[in-house]
Amino acid sequence: MYKLPRRALLKSAMGGLLLAPFIRLRALESQNAQPKRLILFNGAGSHVSEYFPTGAGTDYVLQDALAPLRGLEPDMLFMRELHHTATRDNHHEVGMVTAYSAADPGPDKGLGLQPTVDQLVARHIANTTPTPITSLAHGLYTEFHNPQRSYMTYTGPNQPIIPERNPLRTYARLFESASADGSGAVSRDAARIKAFDIARAELSDIKRYLGAEERNKLDFHITSLQDLSRELAVQPPPVSADCPKVEVDENYARTLMDEEEMDRGLTTLMALTAAALQCDRTRVVTIQIGYSGEHYVGLRGFDKGNRSWHDQIHHKARTADHEDYGYWLWMTQFWARHLAALANRLKSIPEGNGTMLDNTMILWGCEMGIAHSHDPYDVPYTIIGGRGMGVNTGRFLKFEQSEPHAKLLTSIQHAFGMPVAGTGNLPDSGPLPGVLV
């Protein structure tokens, strides 16, 4: 019986077919060995209808609204016909709470009642491959509105994370405890760790005296203490020579009133985000710009009266023939330009068999339906990156029937190896078809 020599088999077409499954398996194993990261980005307000591409599937074309993202099409996944799983008469009062949790807010303009997907992922990472900082929340805003409109990320019921808007403090948190030789502030943090551990133990002792609802809230509080204790206990690794330097001066952006200041502020946020990930200070970052219903007072001449940015543009300029439509188009392009800069920076850094972008999922979400519909339907969500995590990039998914965005948040957790059945208000939702390969 004739036997094809092994070397000849490897060179043959048949050999390629036989070995393909093993090659894919080895590639996946290599991908799984790389760090997995998550970035959430939310720029207050909705987007023009031209946000969505033309075409469908892998044959899609970006419109002018997202022109700055051209060239990244193979790394992007668009989804259309998603709806938020919670709403009220005015979706402004719910959108920020539910956008990344798929959960309800509390009564009377209350805070969120469940953790957001970034915090669920951060805790999973902390239990497996902890980093010096469990998660980083930073942003740019002038002021906040009522609690429901103001916070995009929650650690648990009524526990919002207020984004840090001072980049000097963000930089200090990321890098001041790390040195070139790897020595950190271990002794300084030892007392804090002990205090957190004692508080956690004492709180656990009183759980038996509480009702079910109170126990649930206390569990989230105890988990938060555990996260803080774990974060302090992680010895900061040395600052690598490859760790990029970020220039942050005292004259940092403080408002959303001026286009130049906004541009400078976003540039700094993206640079700090990229550095935090590249230096492995954290693997979960949220970036929040403004609050739901942000008026952008003073931006491009719009005031808070009859010519409010929110009321004049988001409420009225919904079609291209409106005199102020160009301003809205500019803002969508503005977000896209800064996200493209972040994505391309990560894509330029080799990692494993791919790049950092392949192992980083950037979720660009929104608190409102497309064209500022004030309802929870047709909410734009886009993923940039994550191919190495199994994200089905390079396509535009248009669903025939509206799908709950809880499925998307479930798929994100699956990409991080979290075997959850659902999330938020839909604990059995299952994943969103087509998001992961």
PDB file of C-alpha atoms in Angstrom, residues 207-216:
ATOM      1  CA  LYS A 207     -26.681  39.253  56.730  1.00  0.00           C
ATOM      2  CA  ARG A 208     -28.813  36.756  58.646  1.00  0.00           C
ATOM      3  CA  TYR A 209     -30.781  39.600  60.225  1.00  0.00           C
ATOM      4  CA  LEU A 210     -31.818  41.106  56.870  1.00  0.00           C
ATOM      5  CA  GLY A 211     -34.598  40.443  54.408  1.00  0.00           C
ATOM      6  CA  ALA A 212     -33.961  39.136  50.902  1.00  0.00           C
ATOM      7  CA  GLU A 213     -33.817  42.540  49.217  1.00  0.00           C
ATOM      8  CA  GLU A 214     -31.499  44.009  51.833  1.00  0.00           C
ATOM      9  CA  ARG A 215     -29.251  40.924  51.688  1.00  0.00           C
ATOM     10  CA  ASN A 216     -28.955  41.351  47.917  1.00  0.00           C
TER      11      ASN A 216
END
